[in-house]
One Martini backbone bead per residue (centre of mass of N, CA, C, O) as a GRO file, in nm:
protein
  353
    1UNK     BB    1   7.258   4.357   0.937
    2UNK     BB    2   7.020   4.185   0.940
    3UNK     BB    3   6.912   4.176   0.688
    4UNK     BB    4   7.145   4.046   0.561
    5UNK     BB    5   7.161   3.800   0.697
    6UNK     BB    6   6.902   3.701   0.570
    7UNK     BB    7   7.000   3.720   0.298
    8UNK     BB    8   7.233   3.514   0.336
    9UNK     BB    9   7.049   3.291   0.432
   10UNK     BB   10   6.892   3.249   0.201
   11UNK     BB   11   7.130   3.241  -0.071
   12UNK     BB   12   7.277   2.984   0.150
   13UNK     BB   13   7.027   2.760   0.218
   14UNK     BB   14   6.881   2.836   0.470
   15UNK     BB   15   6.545   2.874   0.594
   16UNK     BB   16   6.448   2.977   0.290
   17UNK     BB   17   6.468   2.731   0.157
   18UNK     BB   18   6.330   2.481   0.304
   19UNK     BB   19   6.056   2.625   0.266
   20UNK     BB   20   6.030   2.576  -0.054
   21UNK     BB   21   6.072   2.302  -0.051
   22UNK     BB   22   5.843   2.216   0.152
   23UNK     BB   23   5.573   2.362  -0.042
   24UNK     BB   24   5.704   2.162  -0.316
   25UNK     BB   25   5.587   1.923  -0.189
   26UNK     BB   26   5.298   2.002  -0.084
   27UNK     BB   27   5.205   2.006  -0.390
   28UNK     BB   28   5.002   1.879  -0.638
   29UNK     BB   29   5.164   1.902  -0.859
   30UNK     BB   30   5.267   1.762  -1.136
   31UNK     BB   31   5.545   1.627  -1.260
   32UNK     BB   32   5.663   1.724  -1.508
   33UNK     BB   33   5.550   1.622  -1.886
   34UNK     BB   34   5.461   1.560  -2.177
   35UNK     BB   35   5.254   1.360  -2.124
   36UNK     BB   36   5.060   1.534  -1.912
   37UNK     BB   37   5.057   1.794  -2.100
   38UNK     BB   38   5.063   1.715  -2.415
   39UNK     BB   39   5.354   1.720  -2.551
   40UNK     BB   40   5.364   1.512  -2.778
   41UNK     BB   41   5.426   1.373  -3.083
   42UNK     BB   42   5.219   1.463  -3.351
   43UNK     BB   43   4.938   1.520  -3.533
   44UNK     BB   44   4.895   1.827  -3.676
   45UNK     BB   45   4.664   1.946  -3.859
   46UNK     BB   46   4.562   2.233  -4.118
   47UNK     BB   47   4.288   2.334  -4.197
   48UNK     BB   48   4.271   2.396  -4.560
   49UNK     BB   49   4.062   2.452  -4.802
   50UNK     BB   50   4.232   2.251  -4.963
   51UNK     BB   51   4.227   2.000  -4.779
   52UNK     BB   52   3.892   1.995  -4.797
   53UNK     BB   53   3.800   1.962  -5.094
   54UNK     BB   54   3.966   1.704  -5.121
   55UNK     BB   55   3.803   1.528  -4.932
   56UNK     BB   56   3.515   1.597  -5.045
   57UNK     BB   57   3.577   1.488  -5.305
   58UNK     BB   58   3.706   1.190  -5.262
   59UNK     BB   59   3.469   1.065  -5.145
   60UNK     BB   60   3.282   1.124  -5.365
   61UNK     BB   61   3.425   0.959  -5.569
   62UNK     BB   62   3.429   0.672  -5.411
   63UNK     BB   63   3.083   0.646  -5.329
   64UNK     BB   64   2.931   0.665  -5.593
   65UNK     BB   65   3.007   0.414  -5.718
   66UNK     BB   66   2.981   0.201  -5.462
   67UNK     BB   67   2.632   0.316  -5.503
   68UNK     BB   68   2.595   0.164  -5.755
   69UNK     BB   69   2.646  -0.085  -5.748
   70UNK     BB   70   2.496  -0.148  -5.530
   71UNK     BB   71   2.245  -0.112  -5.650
   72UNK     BB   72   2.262  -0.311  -5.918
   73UNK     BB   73   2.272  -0.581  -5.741
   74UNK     BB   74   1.998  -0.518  -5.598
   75UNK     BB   75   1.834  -0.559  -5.858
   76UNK     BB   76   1.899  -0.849  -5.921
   77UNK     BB   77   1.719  -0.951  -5.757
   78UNK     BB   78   1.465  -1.208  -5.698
   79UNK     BB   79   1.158  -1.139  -5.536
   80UNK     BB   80   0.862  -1.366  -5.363
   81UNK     BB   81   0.596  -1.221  -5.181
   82UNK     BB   82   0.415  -1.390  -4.938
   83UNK     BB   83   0.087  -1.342  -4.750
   84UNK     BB   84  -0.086  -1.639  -4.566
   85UNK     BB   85  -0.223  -1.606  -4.304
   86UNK     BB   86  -0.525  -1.483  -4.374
   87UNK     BB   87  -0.553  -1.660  -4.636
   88UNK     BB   88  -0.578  -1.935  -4.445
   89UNK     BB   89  -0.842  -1.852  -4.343
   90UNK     BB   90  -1.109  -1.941  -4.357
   91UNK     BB   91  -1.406  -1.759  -4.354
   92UNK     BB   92  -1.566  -1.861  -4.115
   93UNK     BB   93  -1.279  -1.745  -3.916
   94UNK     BB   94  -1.230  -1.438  -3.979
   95UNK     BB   95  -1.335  -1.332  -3.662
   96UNK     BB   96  -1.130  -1.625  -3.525
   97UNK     BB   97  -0.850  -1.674  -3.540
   98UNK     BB   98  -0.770  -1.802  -3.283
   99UNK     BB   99  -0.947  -2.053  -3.277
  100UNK     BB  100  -0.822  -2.171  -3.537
  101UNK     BB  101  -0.525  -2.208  -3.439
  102UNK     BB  102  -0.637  -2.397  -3.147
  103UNK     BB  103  -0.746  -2.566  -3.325
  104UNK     BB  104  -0.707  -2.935  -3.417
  105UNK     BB  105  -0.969  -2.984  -3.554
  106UNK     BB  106  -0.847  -2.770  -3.782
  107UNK     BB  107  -0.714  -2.751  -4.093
  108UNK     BB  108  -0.378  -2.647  -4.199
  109UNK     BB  109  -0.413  -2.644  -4.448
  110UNK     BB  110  -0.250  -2.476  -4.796
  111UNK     BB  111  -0.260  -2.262  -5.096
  112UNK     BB  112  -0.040  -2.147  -5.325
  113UNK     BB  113   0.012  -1.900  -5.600
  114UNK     BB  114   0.316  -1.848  -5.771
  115UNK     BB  115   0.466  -1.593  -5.992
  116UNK     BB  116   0.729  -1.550  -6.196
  117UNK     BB  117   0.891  -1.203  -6.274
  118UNK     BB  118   1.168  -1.321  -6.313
  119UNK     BB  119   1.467  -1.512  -6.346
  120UNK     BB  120   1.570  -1.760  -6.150
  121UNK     BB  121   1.873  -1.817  -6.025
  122UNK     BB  122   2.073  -2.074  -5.891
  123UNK     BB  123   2.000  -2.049  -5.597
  124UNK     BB  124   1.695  -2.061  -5.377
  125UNK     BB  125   1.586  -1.887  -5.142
  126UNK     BB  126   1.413  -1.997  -4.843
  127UNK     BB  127   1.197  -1.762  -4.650
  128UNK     BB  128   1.050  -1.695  -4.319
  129UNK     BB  129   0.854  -1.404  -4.191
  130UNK     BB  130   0.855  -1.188  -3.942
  131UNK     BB  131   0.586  -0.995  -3.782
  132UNK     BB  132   0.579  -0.851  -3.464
  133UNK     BB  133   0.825  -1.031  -3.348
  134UNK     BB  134   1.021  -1.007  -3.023
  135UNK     BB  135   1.355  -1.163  -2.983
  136UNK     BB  136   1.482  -0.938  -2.812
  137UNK     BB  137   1.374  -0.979  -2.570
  138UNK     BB  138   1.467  -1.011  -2.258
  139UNK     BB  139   1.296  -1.262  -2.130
  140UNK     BB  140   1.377  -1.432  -2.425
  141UNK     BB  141   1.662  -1.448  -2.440
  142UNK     BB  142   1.702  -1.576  -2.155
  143UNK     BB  143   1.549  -1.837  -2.241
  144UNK     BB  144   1.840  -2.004  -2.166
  145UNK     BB  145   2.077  -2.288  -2.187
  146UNK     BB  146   2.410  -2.333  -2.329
  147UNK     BB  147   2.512  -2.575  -2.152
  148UNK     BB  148   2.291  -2.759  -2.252
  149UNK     BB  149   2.333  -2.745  -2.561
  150UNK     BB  150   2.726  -2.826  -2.521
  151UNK     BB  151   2.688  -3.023  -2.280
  152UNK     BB  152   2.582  -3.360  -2.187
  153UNK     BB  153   2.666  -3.302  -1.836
  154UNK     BB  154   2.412  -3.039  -1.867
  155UNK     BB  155   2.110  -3.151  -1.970
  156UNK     BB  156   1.986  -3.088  -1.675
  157UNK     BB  157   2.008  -2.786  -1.712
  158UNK     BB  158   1.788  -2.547  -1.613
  159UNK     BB  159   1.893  -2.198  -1.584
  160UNK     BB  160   1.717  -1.954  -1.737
  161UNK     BB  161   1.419  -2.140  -1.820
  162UNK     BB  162   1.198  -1.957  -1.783
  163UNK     BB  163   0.903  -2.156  -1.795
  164UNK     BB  164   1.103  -2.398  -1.938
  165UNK     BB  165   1.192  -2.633  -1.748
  166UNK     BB  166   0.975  -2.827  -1.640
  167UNK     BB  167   0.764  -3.033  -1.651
  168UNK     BB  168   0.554  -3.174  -1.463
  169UNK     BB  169   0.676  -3.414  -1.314
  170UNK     BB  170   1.002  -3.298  -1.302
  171UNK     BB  171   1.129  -3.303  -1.593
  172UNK     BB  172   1.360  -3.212  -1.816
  173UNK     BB  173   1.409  -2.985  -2.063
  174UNK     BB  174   1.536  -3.083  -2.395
  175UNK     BB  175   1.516  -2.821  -2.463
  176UNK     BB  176   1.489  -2.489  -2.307
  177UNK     BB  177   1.275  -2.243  -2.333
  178UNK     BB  178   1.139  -2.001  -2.496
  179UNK     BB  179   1.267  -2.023  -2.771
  180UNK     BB  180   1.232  -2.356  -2.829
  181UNK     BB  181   0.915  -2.310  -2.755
  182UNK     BB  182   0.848  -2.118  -3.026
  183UNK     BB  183   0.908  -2.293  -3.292
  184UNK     BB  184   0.888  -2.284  -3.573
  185UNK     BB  185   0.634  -2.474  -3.780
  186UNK     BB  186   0.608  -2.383  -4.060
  187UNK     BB  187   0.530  -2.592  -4.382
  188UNK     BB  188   0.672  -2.664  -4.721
  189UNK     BB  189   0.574  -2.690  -5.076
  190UNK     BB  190   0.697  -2.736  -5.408
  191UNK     BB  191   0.559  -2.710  -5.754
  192UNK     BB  192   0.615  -2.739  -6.135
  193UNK     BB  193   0.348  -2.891  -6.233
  194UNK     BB  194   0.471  -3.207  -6.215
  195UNK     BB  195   0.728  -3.086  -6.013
  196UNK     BB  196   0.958  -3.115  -5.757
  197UNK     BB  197   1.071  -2.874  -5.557
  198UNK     BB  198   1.355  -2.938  -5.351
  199UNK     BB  199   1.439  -2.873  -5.017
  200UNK     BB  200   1.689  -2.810  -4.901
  201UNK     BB  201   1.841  -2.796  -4.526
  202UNK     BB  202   2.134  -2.796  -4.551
  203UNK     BB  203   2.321  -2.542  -4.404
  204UNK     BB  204   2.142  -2.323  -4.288
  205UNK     BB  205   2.339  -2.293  -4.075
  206UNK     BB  206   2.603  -2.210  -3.868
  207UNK     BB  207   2.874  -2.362  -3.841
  208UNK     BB  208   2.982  -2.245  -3.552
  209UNK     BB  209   2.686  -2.348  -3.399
  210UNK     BB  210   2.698  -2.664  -3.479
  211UNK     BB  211   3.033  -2.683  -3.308
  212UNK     BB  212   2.996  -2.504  -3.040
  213UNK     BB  213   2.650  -2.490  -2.924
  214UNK     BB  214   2.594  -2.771  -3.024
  215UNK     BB  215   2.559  -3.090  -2.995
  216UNK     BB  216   2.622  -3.462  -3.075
  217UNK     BB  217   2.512  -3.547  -2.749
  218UNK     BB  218   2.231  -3.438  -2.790
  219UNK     BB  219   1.870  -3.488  -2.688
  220UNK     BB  220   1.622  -3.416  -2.678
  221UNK     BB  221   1.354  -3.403  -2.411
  222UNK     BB  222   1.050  -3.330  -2.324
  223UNK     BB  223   0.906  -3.211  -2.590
  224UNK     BB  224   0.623  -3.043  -2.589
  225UNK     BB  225   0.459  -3.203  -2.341
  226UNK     BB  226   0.276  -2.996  -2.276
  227UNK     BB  227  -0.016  -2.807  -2.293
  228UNK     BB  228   0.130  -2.617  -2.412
  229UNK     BB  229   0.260  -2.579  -2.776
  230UNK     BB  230   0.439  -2.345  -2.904
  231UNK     BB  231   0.554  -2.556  -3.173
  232UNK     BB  232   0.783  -2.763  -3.277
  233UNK     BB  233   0.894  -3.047  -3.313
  234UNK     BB  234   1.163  -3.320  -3.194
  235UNK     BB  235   1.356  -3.543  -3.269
  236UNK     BB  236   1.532  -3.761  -3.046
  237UNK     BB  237   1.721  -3.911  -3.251
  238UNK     BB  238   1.832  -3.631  -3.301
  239UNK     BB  239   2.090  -3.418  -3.255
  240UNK     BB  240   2.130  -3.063  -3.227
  241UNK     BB  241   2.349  -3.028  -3.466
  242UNK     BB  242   2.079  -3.178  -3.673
  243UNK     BB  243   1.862  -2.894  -3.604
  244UNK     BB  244   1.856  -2.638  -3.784
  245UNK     BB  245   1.575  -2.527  -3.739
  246UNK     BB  246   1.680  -2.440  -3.436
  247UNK     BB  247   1.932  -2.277  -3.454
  248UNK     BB  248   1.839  -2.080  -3.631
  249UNK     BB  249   1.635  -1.959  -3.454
  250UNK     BB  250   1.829  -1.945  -3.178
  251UNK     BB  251   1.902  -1.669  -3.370
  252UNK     BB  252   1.814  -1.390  -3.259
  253UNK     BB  253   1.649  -1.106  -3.346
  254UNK     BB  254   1.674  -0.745  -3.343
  255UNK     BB  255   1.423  -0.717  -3.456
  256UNK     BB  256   1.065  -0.776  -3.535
  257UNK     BB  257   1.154  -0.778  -3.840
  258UNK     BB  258   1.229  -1.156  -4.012
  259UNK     BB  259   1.445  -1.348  -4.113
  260UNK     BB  260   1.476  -1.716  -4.222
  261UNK     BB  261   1.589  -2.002  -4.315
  262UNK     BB  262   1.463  -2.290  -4.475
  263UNK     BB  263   1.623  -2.311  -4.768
  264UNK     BB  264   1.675  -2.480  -5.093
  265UNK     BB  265   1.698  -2.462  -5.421
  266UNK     BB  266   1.840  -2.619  -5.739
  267UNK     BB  267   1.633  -2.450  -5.947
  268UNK     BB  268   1.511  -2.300  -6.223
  269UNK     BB  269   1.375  -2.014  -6.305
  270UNK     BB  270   1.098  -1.870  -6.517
  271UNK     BB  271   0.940  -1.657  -6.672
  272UNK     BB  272   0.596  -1.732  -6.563
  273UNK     BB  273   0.614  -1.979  -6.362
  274UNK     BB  274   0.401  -2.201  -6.165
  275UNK     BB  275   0.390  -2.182  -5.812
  276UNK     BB  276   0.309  -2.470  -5.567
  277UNK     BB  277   0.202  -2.415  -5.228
  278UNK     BB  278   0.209  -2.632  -4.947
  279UNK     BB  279   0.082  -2.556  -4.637
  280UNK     BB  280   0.120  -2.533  -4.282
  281UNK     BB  281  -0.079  -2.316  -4.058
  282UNK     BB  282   0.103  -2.345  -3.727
  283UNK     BB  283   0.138  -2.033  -3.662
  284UNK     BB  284   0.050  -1.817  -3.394
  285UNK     BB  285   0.030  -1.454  -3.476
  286UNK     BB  286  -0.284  -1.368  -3.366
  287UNK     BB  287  -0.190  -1.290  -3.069
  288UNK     BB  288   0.004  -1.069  -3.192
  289UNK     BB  289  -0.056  -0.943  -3.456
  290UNK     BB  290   0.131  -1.117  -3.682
  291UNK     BB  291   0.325  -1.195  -3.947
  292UNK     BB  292   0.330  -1.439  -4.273
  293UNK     BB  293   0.600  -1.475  -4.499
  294UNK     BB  294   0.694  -1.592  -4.827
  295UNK     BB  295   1.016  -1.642  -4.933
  296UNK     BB  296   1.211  -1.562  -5.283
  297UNK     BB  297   1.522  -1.577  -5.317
  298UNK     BB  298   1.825  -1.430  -5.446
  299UNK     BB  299   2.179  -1.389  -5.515
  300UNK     BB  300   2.456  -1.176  -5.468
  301UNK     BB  301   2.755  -1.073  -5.374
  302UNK     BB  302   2.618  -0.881  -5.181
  303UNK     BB  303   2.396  -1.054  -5.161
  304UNK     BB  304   2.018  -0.940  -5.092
  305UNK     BB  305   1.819  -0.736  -5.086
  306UNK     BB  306   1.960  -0.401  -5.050
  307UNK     BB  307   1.910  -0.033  -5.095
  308UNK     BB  308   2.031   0.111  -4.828
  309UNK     BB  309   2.378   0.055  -4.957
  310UNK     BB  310   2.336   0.257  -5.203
  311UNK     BB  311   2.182   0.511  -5.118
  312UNK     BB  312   2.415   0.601  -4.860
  313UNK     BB  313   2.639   0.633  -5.051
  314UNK     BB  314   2.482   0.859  -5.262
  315UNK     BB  315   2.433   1.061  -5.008
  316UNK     BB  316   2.747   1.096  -4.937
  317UNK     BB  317   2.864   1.111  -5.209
  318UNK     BB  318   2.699   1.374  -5.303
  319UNK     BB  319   2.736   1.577  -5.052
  320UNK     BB  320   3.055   1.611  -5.096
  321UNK     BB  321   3.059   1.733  -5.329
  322UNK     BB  322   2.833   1.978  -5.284
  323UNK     BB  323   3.069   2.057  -5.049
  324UNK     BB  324   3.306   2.131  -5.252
  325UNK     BB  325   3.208   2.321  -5.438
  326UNK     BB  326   3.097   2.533  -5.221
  327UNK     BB  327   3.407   2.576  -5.054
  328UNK     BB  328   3.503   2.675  -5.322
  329UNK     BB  329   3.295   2.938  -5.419
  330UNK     BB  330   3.382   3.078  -5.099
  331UNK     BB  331   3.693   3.126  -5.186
  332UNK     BB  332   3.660   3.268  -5.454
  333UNK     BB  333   3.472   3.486  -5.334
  334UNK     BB  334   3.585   3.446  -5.019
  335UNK     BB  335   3.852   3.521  -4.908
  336UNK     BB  336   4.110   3.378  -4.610
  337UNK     BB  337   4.337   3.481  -4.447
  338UNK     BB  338   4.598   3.323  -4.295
  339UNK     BB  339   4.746   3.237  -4.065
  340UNK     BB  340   5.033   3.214  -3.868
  341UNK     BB  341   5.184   2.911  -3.778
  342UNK     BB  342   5.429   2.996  -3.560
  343UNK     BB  343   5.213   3.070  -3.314
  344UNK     BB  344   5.125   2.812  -3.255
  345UNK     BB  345   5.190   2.614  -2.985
  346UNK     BB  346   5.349   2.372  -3.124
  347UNK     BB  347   5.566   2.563  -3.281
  348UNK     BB  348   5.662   2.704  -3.036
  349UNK     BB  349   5.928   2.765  -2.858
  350UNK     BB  350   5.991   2.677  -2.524
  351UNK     BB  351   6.181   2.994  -2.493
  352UNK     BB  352   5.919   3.165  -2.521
  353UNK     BB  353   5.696   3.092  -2.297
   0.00000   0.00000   0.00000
C-alpha cells in the first residue's frame, strides 16, 4: 500500500515531480533552439564527382584567358631602367661612397645616356626605385604627425615625431619626423637631340592626400635646418598640399623595394631615340647599401608591367583544367557509388532521431 502511494504521489505531481523539475532548472543545458543547435535552414551542397569536375573545369576555363590577356597587356609595358647610384661616383671615390655623398664641395652632378628599345607612347611615367629601404619599419612608419599635416591649428604639435621634433633652439619643425626628413632628393632632367622633354610633375599625389591629409594653410617651417641634413628642402612659401613630392614620399611603401612617381613626360618617343638625363646624385643610399634607379615606363589598362598577376591566373587556371581531367579519369576508371543521401543528418525526419 505504502508503495502504491508513493507511486500515486509521484504520476499525479507529488513531491517526485517537484524534484525533477528542481533538477530542471539547476542543469547547465541551454534551452533547445535550432539556432544554438545549427539546425537552421541552410545550402549544404554535395560534392559529387560531377559538380567537382565541373567546378574545377569552370575556374580553368575562366582563368586561363584572363591570364593570357594579362601576359598580353603587360608584354605592352615597355619600360627603361638604369641603376645610376655607383655609376655616377667620381673613379677616385669609387672605395669611399660615403665620403663622396657627405661631402657638400664635390659635385654630385651626372649625366646618363639611355637608349629607347621600343616605341613609347605618352604619357611616359617617371620614377625613381629604391632597394633596401625599409619605408615599412616600425619607428620611421610613427615617425609623422597627421594632425599637424592637415590642421593649422595643430603645426606646433609635433608628437610621436622623434627624433625630428624641434630645431636646436627649441623651435618646432613642420613637417616633423623621420619621414619627411628623408624626402628623396635626386633630380632629373632630360632632352633628346636638341630638345627639352619637360616633366610635368602635377597631380602625381594621390587626390585625396592632397585634399584630406595635408593643409593648404600649412606651411614648412624650420625644415632641414639642423646639422644634419636628411634629404631635399622645402620651399616654405608653397603649402603642403601643393608639395607633392612630399606627398608622393610620406605615403610609405610596404617592401624595402619601391618605386615612386617622379612626374610624367607628355611627348612620344620612338626606338633607338637617344635621352640625355642629366641628374643630381644627392640622396645617400651608400650608408645602408641602397641601391638607385632611374626608371622610365608606360602604362596599359592593366597598369605598369606586372608578369606575376598573369602568371598567377595561368597557373591556378591550368592546374584546375589538369585536375578536372584527373578526377575525370579516376571516376570513369574506378567510379565509387555514393551513398543514400536519405540518411544525412539534415535529411532525417526529426521524429526518426
Amino acid at each position: 500500500m505504502m508503495m502504491d502511494a508513493v507511486a500515486a504521489g509521484t504520476s499525479n505531481g507529488g513531491p517526485g515531480a517537484d524534484g525533477d523539475a528542481a533538477r530542471r532548472n539547476n542543469t547547465r543545458m541551454p534551452k533547445y533552439s535550432k539556432f544554438t543547435q545549427q539546425e537552421l535552414p541552410a545550402c549544404k551542397p554535395i560534392l559529387t564527382p560531377k559538380w567537382v569536375v565541373s567546378v574545377f573545369f569552370l575556374v580553368g576555363v575562366v582563368f586561363v584567358p584572363v591570364g593570357v590577356v594579362s601576359l598580353l597587356a603587360a608584354q605592352d609595358v615597355v619600360e627603361i631602367i638604369d641603376r645610376y647610384d655607383h655609376a655616377c661616383v667620381p673613379p677616385n671615390m669609387t672605395d669611399n661612397k660615403l665620403a663622396y655623398i657627405q661631402n657638400e664641395t664635390i659635385p654630385k652632378d651626372c649625366t646618363r645616356t639611355l637608349t629607347v628599345t621600343k616605341e613609347m607612347k605618352q604619357p611616359i611615367y617617371v620614377y625613381y626605385q629604391l632597394d633596401n629601404f625599409y619605408q615599412n619599419h616600425r619607428r620611421y612608419v610613427k615617425s609623422r604627425n597627421d594632425a599637424q599635416l592637415r590642421d593649422y591649428k595643430k603645426s606646433n604639435t609635433t608628437t610621436s615625431c622623434d627624433p625630428e621634433r624641434f630645431t636646436a633652439d627649441g623651435k618646432p619643425i613642420v613637417p616633423c619626423g623621420l619621414i619627411a626628413w628623408s624626402l628623396f632628393n635626386d633630380t632629373y632632367s632630360f632632352t633628346r637631340g636638341k630638345d627639352n622633354l619637360t616633366v610635368d610633375k602635377k597631380d602625381i599625389s594621390w587626390k585625396s592626400d592632397r585634399e584630406h591629409k595635408f593643409a593648404n594653410n600649412v606651411y614648412p617651417s624650420n625644415f632641414q635646418n639642423g646639422a644634419l641634413i636628411g634629404g631635399k628642402k622645402l620651399n616654405s612659401s608653397i603649402p603642403l598640399s601643393e608639395q607633392e613630392d612630399l606627398i608622393v614620399w610620406m605615403r610609405t611603401a610596404a617592401l624595402p623595394t619601391f618605386r615612386k612617381l617622379y612626374g610624367r613626360i607628355y611627348v612620344d618617343l620612338k626606338a633607338n631615340d637617344t635621352i640625355i638625363v642629366r641628374l643630381s646624385n644627392n640622396y645617400n643610399t651608400y650608408s645602408f647599401g641602397g641601391k638607385k634607379k632611374l626608371v622610365l615606363s608606360t602604362a596599359t589598362w592593366l597598369g605598369g608591367k606586372n608578369d606575376f598577376l598573369g602568371f598567377a591566373y595561368l597557373i591556378v587556371g591550368g592546374l584546375s583544367i589538369f585536375l578536372a581531367f584527373a578526377f575525370t579519369l579516376l571516376y570513369l576508371i574506378k567510379p565509387r557509388k555514393l551513398g543514400d543521401h536519405n540518411y544525412l543528418s539534415w535529411n532525417r525526419h526529426p521524429a526518426g532521431r
